[in-house]
Amino acid sequence: MGDRGRHRGREGGLDTRRARLLRRRRREVAHRAACPRRAGARARPLGRRIAGRAGLLDLRGEHGARAAREPLTMRVPVSTYRLQIRVGFTLDDAAELVDYLRDLGADWAYLSPLLEAASGSDHGYDVIDHSRVDPKRGGRDGLDRFSAAARAADLGVLVDIVPNHVGVADAAANAWWWDLLRLGRASRYAEAFDVDWAFGGDRVRIPVLGDTIEEAAAAGELRVVGDELHYFDNRFPLAPETIGLAASGASALEVHAAQHYELMNWRRADAELNYRRFFAVNSLAGIRVEVPWVFDESHVEILRWLREGIADGLRVDHPDGLADPGGYLDRLAEGTDGAYVLVEKILEGPERLPSAWATDGTTGYDALAELDRVFVDPAGQAGLDALDASLRGGPSPVYEELIHDTKRGVADGILRSEVLRLERMLPTPVDGAADAIAELLTCFPVYRSYLPLGAEELAAADALAREHRPDLAAALDVIVPQLAEPDAAIAIRFQQTTGMVMAKGVEDTAFYRYTRLGSLTEVGADPAEFAITVDEFHERAARRQASWPASMTTLSTHDTKRGEDVRARLNVLAEVPDEWAGVLGELRSIASTGDGPFDTLIWQAIIGAWPASRERLHAYVEKAAREAGDSTTWTDPDVAFEERMHALVDAAFDDERAAALVGAFVERIAPAGWSNALGAKLLQLIGPGVPDVYQGSELWETSLVDPDNRRAVDFGERRRMLATLGAGALPAIDASGGAKLLVTSRALRLRRDRPELFTRYTPFSVVGPAAGHAIAFDRGGALAVATRLPVALAARGDDPWADTELLRHAGPVVDVITGRRFEGGALSLRELLADYPVALLVTVDASPVDSSPVDSSPVDSEESVVLVPPEQS
């Protein structure tokens, strides 16, 4: 592992002894967060200063305190609640929610990026100024007010940061980019950006023109205005030595030719761009945080938040784009004294997060895939495969072959400029090099390696590339050894590029073409893995508890393709594949695009999100079709095809028969979808890791792909509903979402207020004829039980849980969700799951338990129910 940091050299990376110390203490803190209190001690909120009130754990290492600052202490959240801060929902708006978040049971607020972003940005990932909080999102004063409100409510604060790239859509808005364009290689910021100057003839290529530069100039679209060059609303600086050219009679075209940048047709970007981007987004330019001063200046405000106690932890966006992710995390640990840090790292299959990284874990996509698949009926795979084949008029694609085609299409298309840059980095020309590099990128099995860690992934890509293209063997013989050298510039750049090809080729293309069951095509998931068994789920959960106990878990994010409850409903299709095939056939007879696989994607979106607005569905199908790229594209839309797909959406609303079919089928599967949704939510909130609740998802979360999943949330409704819980009968499991709010709040409160009940992970046995329809585990005193495959369960008859029991130790228990009490011994699932398809059990003393829903907040009355872990009963 130590070799990974060698190429940092003089760039000031954290020394390995210091890094190991911080990582070891980070793990100790995470472990202590899960340790039980002494028997009989009062419950206290977890997630504050984990080492307790008297002796805070000091993560400064052996070098002592830093000058003129208080030492930071490690804090680990019990749970988080993600808020999208934007124009229309500022930090002041968020401050008004902290009491609601606290009542809900959340332990930390988790904020989207806060640094100043491009005008109109609703996500914040296009930072234009690292030195200040975005005034449009509330500014520094707004952040101070939010932080103060959070502290008063005893909430921690986690903030999303973006180290890989900056927004450059408006050159004048980004001072670094503006200076680069004005001064070229002489700019101080030339070192901050990743520009291939030689390829551009010492000019940065800016793909903004609709025509050639000559045509733009001839049409009067290119104009010199003072010390700027304008193209429509786009403004660019003039190099100081060229400001007088226009006054001397030079044309706009001649002035342009003298600049340190070249404006070019946007279509040339695919192959001719000469700066690193985020994926294929021309307006997001990569920056080089491996350079010490670039790190320092891009993190000055972020580190202030941690230093001054405004924030407690960070979520790192897209670390795979960095030259040295591990080195970056080491430096971040140094700058934050080892604060809680998560990485947005997508793991493929058996891939594991590098254990040496100074991080507490991922943002949870790995857990999401597991939580989804344990609720999918494997028996439905054959039926859905047959349906997919019939829609295609031939065999369904082998997923591995499909993603090879889509990744290769990306490498040869929108990311061709990255392939050609790698070719130019070879020390000597190699025949067929671009072809061989593109094939290696295509065959790379994971998002990226971190050499020397992951050398086996490069070897696997090499072997697969030779299998696919034996004609490239000679080129691969020369190229692959250079890509295996950890310190080689071409190897570093190749590692930064593999993730781009994976993301664009798989998530943003293949996922829209592999359509047999849409719930499986989710970020971080492998659609070829149809379902997992209960035993497989337990194995993976236990591994998370043992290895990454403070890693995040999630069900919905700002990047998920479908909201968690859309996926939960679509999972039901695996239980009724023949019914679905019949309904889909009728719907297609009413409205079809002529593309069978895409038709099922649209109708699944309609069924999964119903009732959804017409406008939301139109926006979804346009994005889905253009991302798939089969029948229409962003750059070359097929008007006739898009008219048919929009007519299909309209048919769901306007055609009486289609609307009746949709309504009847949704009514048929919605209850099973709600059961799946409640089960997945409980398992996520109670299972190992730090559960995140995405904004609004305490009620049904039926969003589709972004920007739909960033819509405004009605927090007033949620606040009112939360206030009424426990004031009467259990909420019905219906479209209101009240049942989900109850499950979410009870689970979050228990987890926050009783940390000693969450110290381990032990699968619990269910016995009896319906045992396969339940999943249960004990966290050290909190026992979660969830129903799975509810359609097949209901088909067992009027008494589906007959003779099926949960085996457990002696002692009475209470269901924290419903308030019902059960005596010791084996528990009948007929009784346990009579009200809800889920239960959250804790042992109790002999005190009477009220039959109304139990408030699991800390109690003061000695006569109240006292919840204790099993070993203390």
PDB file of C-alpha atoms in Angstrom, residues 460-704:
ATOM      1  CA  ALA A 460      -7.994  -9.110 -16.315  1.00  0.00           C
ATOM      2  CA  ALA A 461      -8.705  -6.290 -18.757  1.00  0.00           C
ATOM      3  CA  ASP A 462      -5.629  -7.216 -20.767  1.00  0.00           C
ATOM      4  CA  ALA A 463      -6.711 -10.857 -20.970  1.00  0.00           C
ATOM      5  CA  LEU A 464     -10.256  -9.972 -21.986  1.00  0.00           C
ATOM      6  CA  ALA A 465      -9.054  -7.438 -24.564  1.00  0.00           C
ATOM      7  CA  ARG A 466      -6.826 -10.105 -26.148  1.00  0.00           C
ATOM      8  CA  GLU A 467      -9.764 -12.507 -26.182  1.00  0.00           C
ATOM      9  CA  HIS A 468     -11.995  -9.971 -27.919  1.00  0.00           C
ATOM     10  CA  ARG A 469      -9.316  -8.575 -30.198  1.00  0.00           C
ATOM     11  CA  PRO A 470      -6.388 -10.933 -30.784  1.00  0.00           C
ATOM     12  CA  ASP A 471      -5.251  -8.573 -33.550  1.00  0.00           C
ATOM     13  CA  LEU A 472      -4.273  -6.050 -30.869  1.00  0.00           C
ATOM     14  CA  ALA A 473      -1.817  -8.378 -29.103  1.00  0.00           C
ATOM     15  CA  ALA A 474       1.300  -6.591 -30.351  1.00  0.00           C
ATOM     16  CA  ALA A 475       0.029  -3.183 -29.250  1.00  0.00           C
ATOM     17  CA  LEU A 476      -1.069  -4.549 -25.886  1.00  0.00           C
ATOM     18  CA  ASP A 477       2.362  -6.095 -25.353  1.00  0.00           C
ATOM     19  CA  VAL A 478       3.846  -2.607 -25.445  1.00  0.00           C
ATOM     20  CA  ILE A 479       1.099  -0.597 -23.733  1.00  0.00           C
ATOM     21  CA  VAL A 480       0.024  -2.743 -20.780  1.00  0.00           C
ATOM     22  CA  PRO A 481       3.441  -2.804 -19.018  1.00  0.00           C
ATOM     23  CA  GLN A 482       3.460   0.995 -19.073  1.00  0.00           C
ATOM     24  CA  LEU A 483      -0.067   1.124 -17.626  1.00  0.00           C
ATOM     25  CA  ALA A 484       1.079  -1.159 -14.797  1.00  0.00           C
ATOM     26  CA  GLU A 485       3.726   1.272 -13.522  1.00  0.00           C
ATOM     27  CA  PRO A 486       2.194   3.131 -10.540  1.00  0.00           C
ATOM     28  CA  ASP A 487       4.301   6.246 -11.043  1.00  0.00           C
ATOM     29  CA  ALA A 488       3.949   6.497 -14.824  1.00  0.00           C
ATOM     30  CA  ALA A 489       1.937   9.512 -15.975  1.00  0.00           C
ATOM     31  CA  ILE A 490       0.095   7.391 -18.510  1.00  0.00           C
ATOM     32  CA  ALA A 491      -0.862   4.864 -15.828  1.00  0.00           C
ATOM     33  CA  ILE A 492      -2.218   7.595 -13.561  1.00  0.00           C
ATOM     34  CA  ARG A 493      -4.215   9.096 -16.412  1.00  0.00           C
ATOM     35  CA  PHE A 494      -5.518   5.675 -17.522  1.00  0.00           C
ATOM     36  CA  GLN A 495      -6.824   5.064 -14.006  1.00  0.00           C
ATOM     37  CA  GLN A 496      -8.618   8.407 -14.077  1.00  0.00           C
ATOM     38  CA  THR A 497     -10.238   7.431 -17.365  1.00  0.00           C
ATOM     39  CA  THR A 498     -11.533   3.908 -16.676  1.00  0.00           C
ATOM     40  CA  GLY A 499     -14.240   5.233 -14.361  1.00  0.00           C
ATOM     41  CA  MET A 500     -15.447   7.700 -16.996  1.00  0.00           C
ATOM     42  CA  VAL A 501     -15.937   4.898 -19.507  1.00  0.00           C
ATOM     43  CA  MET A 502     -17.630   2.683 -16.936  1.00  0.00           C
ATOM     44  CA  ALA A 503     -20.059   5.361 -15.771  1.00  0.00           C
ATOM     45  CA  LYS A 504     -21.033   6.609 -19.203  1.00  0.00           C
ATOM     46  CA  GLY A 505     -21.098   3.176 -20.818  1.00  0.00           C
ATOM     47  CA  VAL A 506     -22.958   1.325 -18.072  1.00  0.00           C
ATOM     48  CA  GLU A 507     -25.019   3.636 -15.837  1.00  0.00           C
ATOM     49  CA  ASP A 508     -25.849   6.165 -18.537  1.00  0.00           C
ATOM     50  CA  THR A 509     -26.272   3.862 -21.535  1.00  0.00           C
ATOM     51  CA  ALA A 510     -26.576   0.134 -20.827  1.00  0.00           C
ATOM     52  CA  PHE A 511     -28.986   0.692 -17.937  1.00  0.00           C
ATOM     53  CA  TYR A 512     -31.448   2.210 -20.406  1.00  0.00           C
ATOM     54  CA  ARG A 513     -31.094  -0.714 -22.822  1.00  0.00           C
ATOM     55  CA  TYR A 514     -31.166  -3.647 -20.385  1.00  0.00           C
ATOM     56  CA  THR A 515     -34.823  -3.270 -19.516  1.00  0.00           C
ATOM     57  CA  ARG A 516     -36.243  -6.623 -18.365  1.00  0.00           C
ATOM     58  CA  LEU A 517     -36.638  -5.335 -14.755  1.00  0.00           C
ATOM     59  CA  GLY A 518     -35.909  -1.669 -14.243  1.00  0.00           C
ATOM     60  CA  SER A 519     -35.426  -1.897 -10.494  1.00  0.00           C
ATOM     61  CA  LEU A 520     -32.208  -3.847 -11.056  1.00  0.00           C
ATOM     62  CA  THR A 521     -30.572  -1.170 -13.205  1.00  0.00           C
ATOM     63  CA  GLU A 522     -29.511   1.124 -10.413  1.00  0.00           C
ATOM     64  CA  VAL A 523     -26.280   2.953  -9.638  1.00  0.00           C
ATOM     65  CA  GLY A 524     -23.839   0.570  -7.970  1.00  0.00           C
ATOM     66  CA  ALA A 525     -25.800  -2.527  -8.958  1.00  0.00           C
ATOM     67  CA  ASP A 526     -25.162  -5.351 -11.404  1.00  0.00           C
ATOM     68  CA  PRO A 527     -28.386  -6.046 -13.349  1.00  0.00           C
ATOM     69  CA  ALA A 528     -27.047  -9.493 -14.210  1.00  0.00           C
ATOM     70  CA  GLU A 529     -27.464 -10.376 -10.517  1.00  0.00           C
ATOM     71  CA  PHE A 530     -31.213 -10.887 -10.453  1.00  0.00           C
ATOM     72  CA  ALA A 531     -31.763 -11.695  -6.786  1.00  0.00           C
ATOM     73  CA  ILE A 532     -29.924 -12.771  -3.659  1.00  0.00           C
ATOM     74  CA  THR A 533     -30.917 -15.234  -0.980  1.00  0.00           C
ATOM     75  CA  VAL A 534     -31.523 -14.385   2.647  1.00  0.00           C
ATOM     76  CA  ASP A 535     -28.270 -16.135   3.545  1.00  0.00           C
ATOM     77  CA  GLU A 536     -26.362 -14.050   0.998  1.00  0.00           C
ATOM     78  CA  PHE A 537     -27.899 -10.898   2.408  1.00  0.00           C
ATOM     79  CA  HIS A 538     -26.839 -11.861   5.929  1.00  0.00           C
ATOM     80  CA  GLU A 539     -23.312 -12.631   4.777  1.00  0.00           C
ATOM     81  CA  ARG A 540     -22.897  -9.228   3.143  1.00  0.00           C
ATOM     82  CA  ALA A 541     -24.435  -7.354   6.058  1.00  0.00           C
ATOM     83  CA  ALA A 542     -22.167  -9.146   8.528  1.00  0.00           C
ATOM     84  CA  ARG A 543     -19.154  -8.229   6.409  1.00  0.00           C
ATOM     85  CA  ARG A 544     -20.169  -4.559   6.500  1.00  0.00           C
ATOM     86  CA  GLN A 545     -20.530  -4.709  10.273  1.00  0.00           C
ATOM     87  CA  ALA A 546     -17.081  -6.277  10.630  1.00  0.00           C
ATOM     88  CA  SER A 547     -15.173  -4.188   8.091  1.00  0.00           C
ATOM     89  CA  TRP A 548     -16.918  -0.844   7.585  1.00  0.00           C
ATOM     90  CA  PRO A 549     -19.343  -0.240  10.483  1.00  0.00           C
ATOM     91  CA  ALA A 550     -19.472   3.515   9.844  1.00  0.00           C
ATOM     92  CA  SER A 551     -20.039   3.249   6.078  1.00  0.00           C
ATOM     93  CA  MET A 552     -23.230   4.841   4.819  1.00  0.00           C
ATOM     94  CA  THR A 553     -26.228   2.855   3.622  1.00  0.00           C
ATOM     95  CA  THR A 554     -28.902   4.329   1.391  1.00  0.00           C
ATOM     96  CA  LEU A 555     -31.990   3.557  -0.652  1.00  0.00           C
ATOM     97  CA  SER A 556     -32.340   6.836  -2.587  1.00  0.00           C
ATOM     98  CA  THR A 557     -29.952   9.616  -3.577  1.00  0.00           C
ATOM     99  CA  HIS A 558     -29.790  12.593  -5.909  1.00  0.00           C
ATOM    100  CA  ASP A 559     -28.222  10.222  -8.448  1.00  0.00           C
ATOM    101  CA  THR A 560     -30.445   7.128  -8.287  1.00  0.00           C
ATOM    102  CA  LYS A 561     -32.250   6.225 -11.497  1.00  0.00           C
ATOM    103  CA  ARG A 562     -35.485   5.501  -9.627  1.00  0.00           C
ATOM    104  CA  GLY A 563     -36.704   6.329  -6.135  1.00  0.00           C
ATOM    105  CA  GLU A 564     -36.642   3.540  -3.580  1.00  0.00           C
ATOM    106  CA  ASP A 565     -40.396   2.962  -3.650  1.00  0.00           C
ATOM    107  CA  VAL A 566     -40.546   2.865  -7.445  1.00  0.00           C
ATOM    108  CA  ARG A 567     -38.002   0.056  -7.276  1.00  0.00           C
ATOM    109  CA  ALA A 568     -39.899  -1.653  -4.458  1.00  0.00           C
ATOM    110  CA  ARG A 569     -43.051  -1.719  -6.619  1.00  0.00           C
ATOM    111  CA  LEU A 570     -41.202  -2.866  -9.731  1.00  0.00           C
ATOM    112  CA  ASN A 571     -39.654  -5.713  -7.736  1.00  0.00           C
ATOM    113  CA  VAL A 572     -43.166  -7.164  -7.540  1.00  0.00           C
ATOM    114  CA  LEU A 573     -43.049  -7.815 -11.293  1.00  0.00           C
ATOM    115  CA  ALA A 574     -40.676 -10.696 -10.556  1.00  0.00           C
ATOM    116  CA  GLU A 575     -43.506 -12.312  -8.603  1.00  0.00           C
ATOM    117  CA  VAL A 576     -46.079 -11.849 -11.383  1.00  0.00           C
ATOM    118  CA  PRO A 577     -44.111 -12.094 -14.642  1.00  0.00           C
ATOM    119  CA  ASP A 578     -46.945 -13.674 -16.610  1.00  0.00           C
ATOM    120  CA  GLU A 579     -49.470 -11.094 -15.448  1.00  0.00           C
ATOM    121  CA  TRP A 580     -47.049  -8.332 -16.324  1.00  0.00           C
ATOM    122  CA  ALA A 581     -46.455  -9.793 -19.769  1.00  0.00           C
ATOM    123  CA  GLY A 582     -50.209  -9.815 -20.407  1.00  0.00           C
ATOM    124  CA  VAL A 583     -50.737  -6.249 -19.210  1.00  0.00           C
ATOM    125  CA  LEU A 584     -47.716  -4.980 -21.145  1.00  0.00           C
ATOM    126  CA  GLY A 585     -48.990  -6.661 -24.305  1.00  0.00           C
ATOM    127  CA  GLU A 586     -52.327  -4.893 -23.985  1.00  0.00           C
ATOM    128  CA  LEU A 587     -50.678  -1.560 -23.261  1.00  0.00           C
ATOM    129  CA  ARG A 588     -48.369  -1.888 -26.265  1.00  0.00           C
ATOM    130  CA  SER A 589     -51.358  -2.630 -28.480  1.00  0.00           C
ATOM    131  CA  ILE A 590     -52.661   0.810 -27.492  1.00  0.00           C
ATOM    132  CA  ALA A 591     -49.411   2.797 -27.617  1.00  0.00           C
ATOM    133  CA  SER A 592     -45.920   1.752 -28.664  1.00  0.00           C
ATOM    134  CA  THR A 593     -42.727   3.348 -29.925  1.00  0.00           C
ATOM    135  CA  GLY A 594     -42.000   0.319 -32.078  1.00  0.00           C
ATOM    136  CA  ASP A 595     -39.019  -0.492 -29.850  1.00  0.00           C
ATOM    137  CA  GLY A 596     -40.143  -3.330 -27.566  1.00  0.00           C
ATOM    138  CA  PRO A 597     -37.396  -3.133 -24.946  1.00  0.00           C
ATOM    139  CA  PHE A 598     -37.820   0.625 -24.679  1.00  0.00           C
ATOM    140  CA  ASP A 599     -41.596   0.290 -24.463  1.00  0.00           C
ATOM    141  CA  THR A 600     -41.241  -1.875 -21.367  1.00  0.00           C
ATOM    142  CA  LEU A 601     -38.874   0.687 -19.830  1.00  0.00           C
ATOM    143  CA  ILE A 602     -41.483   3.419 -20.301  1.00  0.00           C
ATOM    144  CA  TRP A 603     -44.423   1.377 -19.084  1.00  0.00           C
ATOM    145  CA  GLN A 604     -42.418   0.246 -16.053  1.00  0.00           C
ATOM    146  CA  ALA A 605     -41.663   3.883 -15.238  1.00  0.00           C
ATOM    147  CA  ILE A 606     -45.356   4.745 -15.524  1.00  0.00           C
ATOM    148  CA  ILE A 607     -46.447   1.760 -13.417  1.00  0.00           C
ATOM    149  CA  GLY A 608     -43.676   2.275 -10.841  1.00  0.00           C
ATOM    150  CA  ALA A 609     -44.204   5.999 -10.287  1.00  0.00           C
ATOM    151  CA  TRP A 610     -47.997   6.095 -10.723  1.00  0.00           C
ATOM    152  CA  PRO A 611     -49.667   8.418 -10.048  1.00  0.00           C
ATOM    153  CA  ALA A 612     -47.029  10.694 -11.584  1.00  0.00           C
ATOM    154  CA  SER A 613     -47.625  13.898 -13.473  1.00  0.00           C
ATOM    155  CA  ARG A 614     -47.625  13.940 -17.248  1.00  0.00           C
ATOM    156  CA  GLU A 615     -44.788  16.481 -17.252  1.00  0.00           C
ATOM    157  CA  ARG A 616     -42.523  14.344 -15.073  1.00  0.00           C
ATOM    158  CA  LEU A 617     -43.010  11.299 -17.271  1.00  0.00           C
ATOM    159  CA  HIS A 618     -42.404  13.222 -20.486  1.00  0.00           C
ATOM    160  CA  ALA A 619     -39.129  14.535 -19.072  1.00  0.00           C
ATOM    161  CA  TYR A 620     -38.131  11.039 -17.972  1.00  0.00           C
ATOM    162  CA  VAL A 621     -38.740   9.309 -21.301  1.00  0.00           C
ATOM    163  CA  GLU A 622     -36.855  11.992 -23.214  1.00  0.00           C
ATOM    164  CA  LYS A 623     -33.797  11.540 -21.028  1.00  0.00           C
ATOM    165  CA  ALA A 624     -34.069   7.747 -21.003  1.00  0.00           C
ATOM    166  CA  ALA A 625     -34.357   7.472 -24.778  1.00  0.00           C
ATOM    167  CA  ARG A 626     -31.514   9.849 -25.510  1.00  0.00           C
ATOM    168  CA  GLU A 627     -29.235   8.242 -22.921  1.00  0.00           C
ATOM    169  CA  ALA A 628     -29.962   4.786 -24.360  1.00  0.00           C
ATOM    170  CA  GLY A 629     -28.920   6.111 -27.746  1.00  0.00           C
ATOM    171  CA  ASP A 630     -30.597   3.312 -29.696  1.00  0.00           C
ATOM    172  CA  SER A 631     -33.392   5.190 -31.446  1.00  0.00           C
ATOM    173  CA  THR A 632     -32.614   8.831 -30.696  1.00  0.00           C
ATOM    174  CA  THR A 633     -29.754  10.799 -29.156  1.00  0.00           C
ATOM    175  CA  TRP A 634     -29.015  14.114 -27.497  1.00  0.00           C
ATOM    176  CA  THR A 635     -27.009  15.341 -30.454  1.00  0.00           C
ATOM    177  CA  ASP A 636     -29.208  13.925 -33.224  1.00  0.00           C
ATOM    178  CA  PRO A 637     -32.804  13.525 -32.002  1.00  0.00           C
ATOM    179  CA  ASP A 638     -35.132  11.344 -34.076  1.00  0.00           C
ATOM    180  CA  VAL A 639     -38.257  13.483 -34.210  1.00  0.00           C
ATOM    181  CA  ALA A 640     -40.583  10.695 -35.354  1.00  0.00           C
ATOM    182  CA  PHE A 641     -39.460   8.294 -32.641  1.00  0.00           C
ATOM    183  CA  GLU A 642     -39.722  10.932 -29.943  1.00  0.00           C
ATOM    184  CA  GLU A 643     -43.239  11.831 -31.067  1.00  0.00           C
ATOM    185  CA  ARG A 644     -44.230   8.183 -30.649  1.00  0.00           C
ATOM    186  CA  MET A 645     -42.705   7.905 -27.184  1.00  0.00           C
ATOM    187  CA  HIS A 646     -44.422  11.080 -25.991  1.00  0.00           C
ATOM    188  CA  ALA A 647     -47.688   9.810 -27.454  1.00  0.00           C
ATOM    189  CA  LEU A 648     -47.199   6.660 -25.381  1.00  0.00           C
ATOM    190  CA  VAL A 649     -46.942   8.725 -22.204  1.00  0.00           C
ATOM    191  CA  ASP A 650     -50.018  10.717 -23.157  1.00  0.00           C
ATOM    192  CA  ALA A 651     -51.958   7.498 -23.753  1.00  0.00           C
ATOM    193  CA  ALA A 652     -51.572   6.569 -20.081  1.00  0.00           C
ATOM    194  CA  PHE A 653     -53.590   9.695 -19.261  1.00  0.00           C
ATOM    195  CA  ASP A 654     -55.809  10.227 -22.280  1.00  0.00           C
ATOM    196  CA  ASP A 655     -56.684   6.764 -23.569  1.00  0.00           C
ATOM    197  CA  GLU A 656     -59.513   5.360 -21.481  1.00  0.00           C
ATOM    198  CA  ARG A 657     -58.464   1.749 -21.905  1.00  0.00           C
ATOM    199  CA  ALA A 658     -54.793   2.393 -21.212  1.00  0.00           C
ATOM    200  CA  ALA A 659     -55.592   4.457 -18.123  1.00  0.00           C
ATOM    201  CA  ALA A 660     -57.857   1.675 -16.837  1.00  0.00           C
ATOM    202  CA  LEU A 661     -55.162  -0.955 -17.422  1.00  0.00           C
ATOM    203  CA  VAL A 662     -52.544   1.122 -15.616  1.00  0.00           C
ATOM    204  CA  GLY A 663     -54.856   1.898 -12.725  1.00  0.00           C
ATOM    205  CA  ALA A 664     -55.975  -1.705 -12.271  1.00  0.00           C
ATOM    206  CA  PHE A 665     -52.463  -3.154 -12.430  1.00  0.00           C
ATOM    207  CA  VAL A 666     -51.084  -0.560 -10.006  1.00  0.00           C
ATOM    208  CA  GLU A 667     -53.935  -1.369  -7.625  1.00  0.00           C
ATOM    209  CA  ARG A 668     -53.001  -5.047  -7.943  1.00  0.00           C
ATOM    210  CA  ILE A 669     -49.280  -4.674  -7.151  1.00  0.00           C
ATOM    211  CA  ALA A 670     -49.129  -1.530  -4.996  1.00  0.00           C
ATOM    212  CA  PRO A 671     -49.800  -3.306  -1.661  1.00  0.00           C
ATOM    213  CA  ALA A 672     -46.981  -5.753  -2.340  1.00  0.00           C
ATOM    214  CA  GLY A 673     -44.768  -2.826  -3.345  1.00  0.00           C
ATOM    215  CA  TRP A 674     -45.546  -1.069  -0.084  1.00  0.00           C
ATOM    216  CA  SER A 675     -44.651  -4.236   1.805  1.00  0.00           C
ATOM    217  CA  ASN A 676     -41.323  -4.399  -0.035  1.00  0.00           C
ATOM    218  CA  ALA A 677     -40.723  -0.710   0.631  1.00  0.00           C
ATOM    219  CA  LEU A 678     -41.361  -0.968   4.365  1.00  0.00           C
ATOM    220  CA  GLY A 679     -39.169  -4.055   4.568  1.00  0.00           C
ATOM    221  CA  ALA A 680     -36.265  -2.484   2.728  1.00  0.00           C
ATOM    222  CA  LYS A 681     -36.552   0.710   4.796  1.00  0.00           C
ATOM    223  CA  LEU A 682     -36.498  -1.145   8.101  1.00  0.00           C
ATOM    224  CA  LEU A 683     -33.562  -3.346   7.111  1.00  0.00           C
ATOM    225  CA  GLN A 684     -31.610  -0.297   5.960  1.00  0.00           C
ATOM    226  CA  LEU A 685     -32.337   1.781   9.043  1.00  0.00           C
ATOM    227  CA  ILE A 686     -31.577  -1.022  11.497  1.00  0.00           C
ATOM    228  CA  GLY A 687     -28.825  -2.850   9.603  1.00  0.00           C
ATOM    229  CA  PRO A 688     -25.057  -2.264   9.820  1.00  0.00           C
ATOM    230  CA  GLY A 689     -23.682   1.051   8.655  1.00  0.00           C
ATOM    231  CA  VAL A 690     -24.896   4.633   8.927  1.00  0.00           C
ATOM    232  CA  PRO A 691     -28.341   4.851   7.292  1.00  0.00           C
ATOM    233  CA  ASP A 692     -29.154   7.932   5.234  1.00  0.00           C
ATOM    234  CA  VAL A 693     -32.692   9.111   4.584  1.00  0.00           C
ATOM    235  CA  TYR A 694     -32.860  11.064   1.331  1.00  0.00           C
ATOM    236  CA  GLN A 695     -34.959  14.198   1.583  1.00  0.00           C
ATOM    237  CA  GLY A 696     -38.648  13.413   1.652  1.00  0.00           C
ATOM    238  CA  SER A 697     -38.252   9.642   1.526  1.00  0.00           C
ATOM    239  CA  GLU A 698     -39.772   9.169   4.960  1.00  0.00           C
ATOM    240  CA  LEU A 699     -42.965   9.139   2.861  1.00  0.00           C
ATOM    241  CA  TRP A 700     -43.256   7.202  -0.397  1.00  0.00           C
ATOM    242  CA  GLU A 701     -40.350   8.147  -2.674  1.00  0.00           C
ATOM    243  CA  THR A 702     -41.562   7.799  -6.266  1.00  0.00           C
ATOM    244  CA  SER A 703     -39.082   9.975  -8.111  1.00  0.00           C
ATOM    245  CA  LEU A 704     -37.377   9.065 -11.359  1.00  0.00           C
TER     246      LEU A 704
END
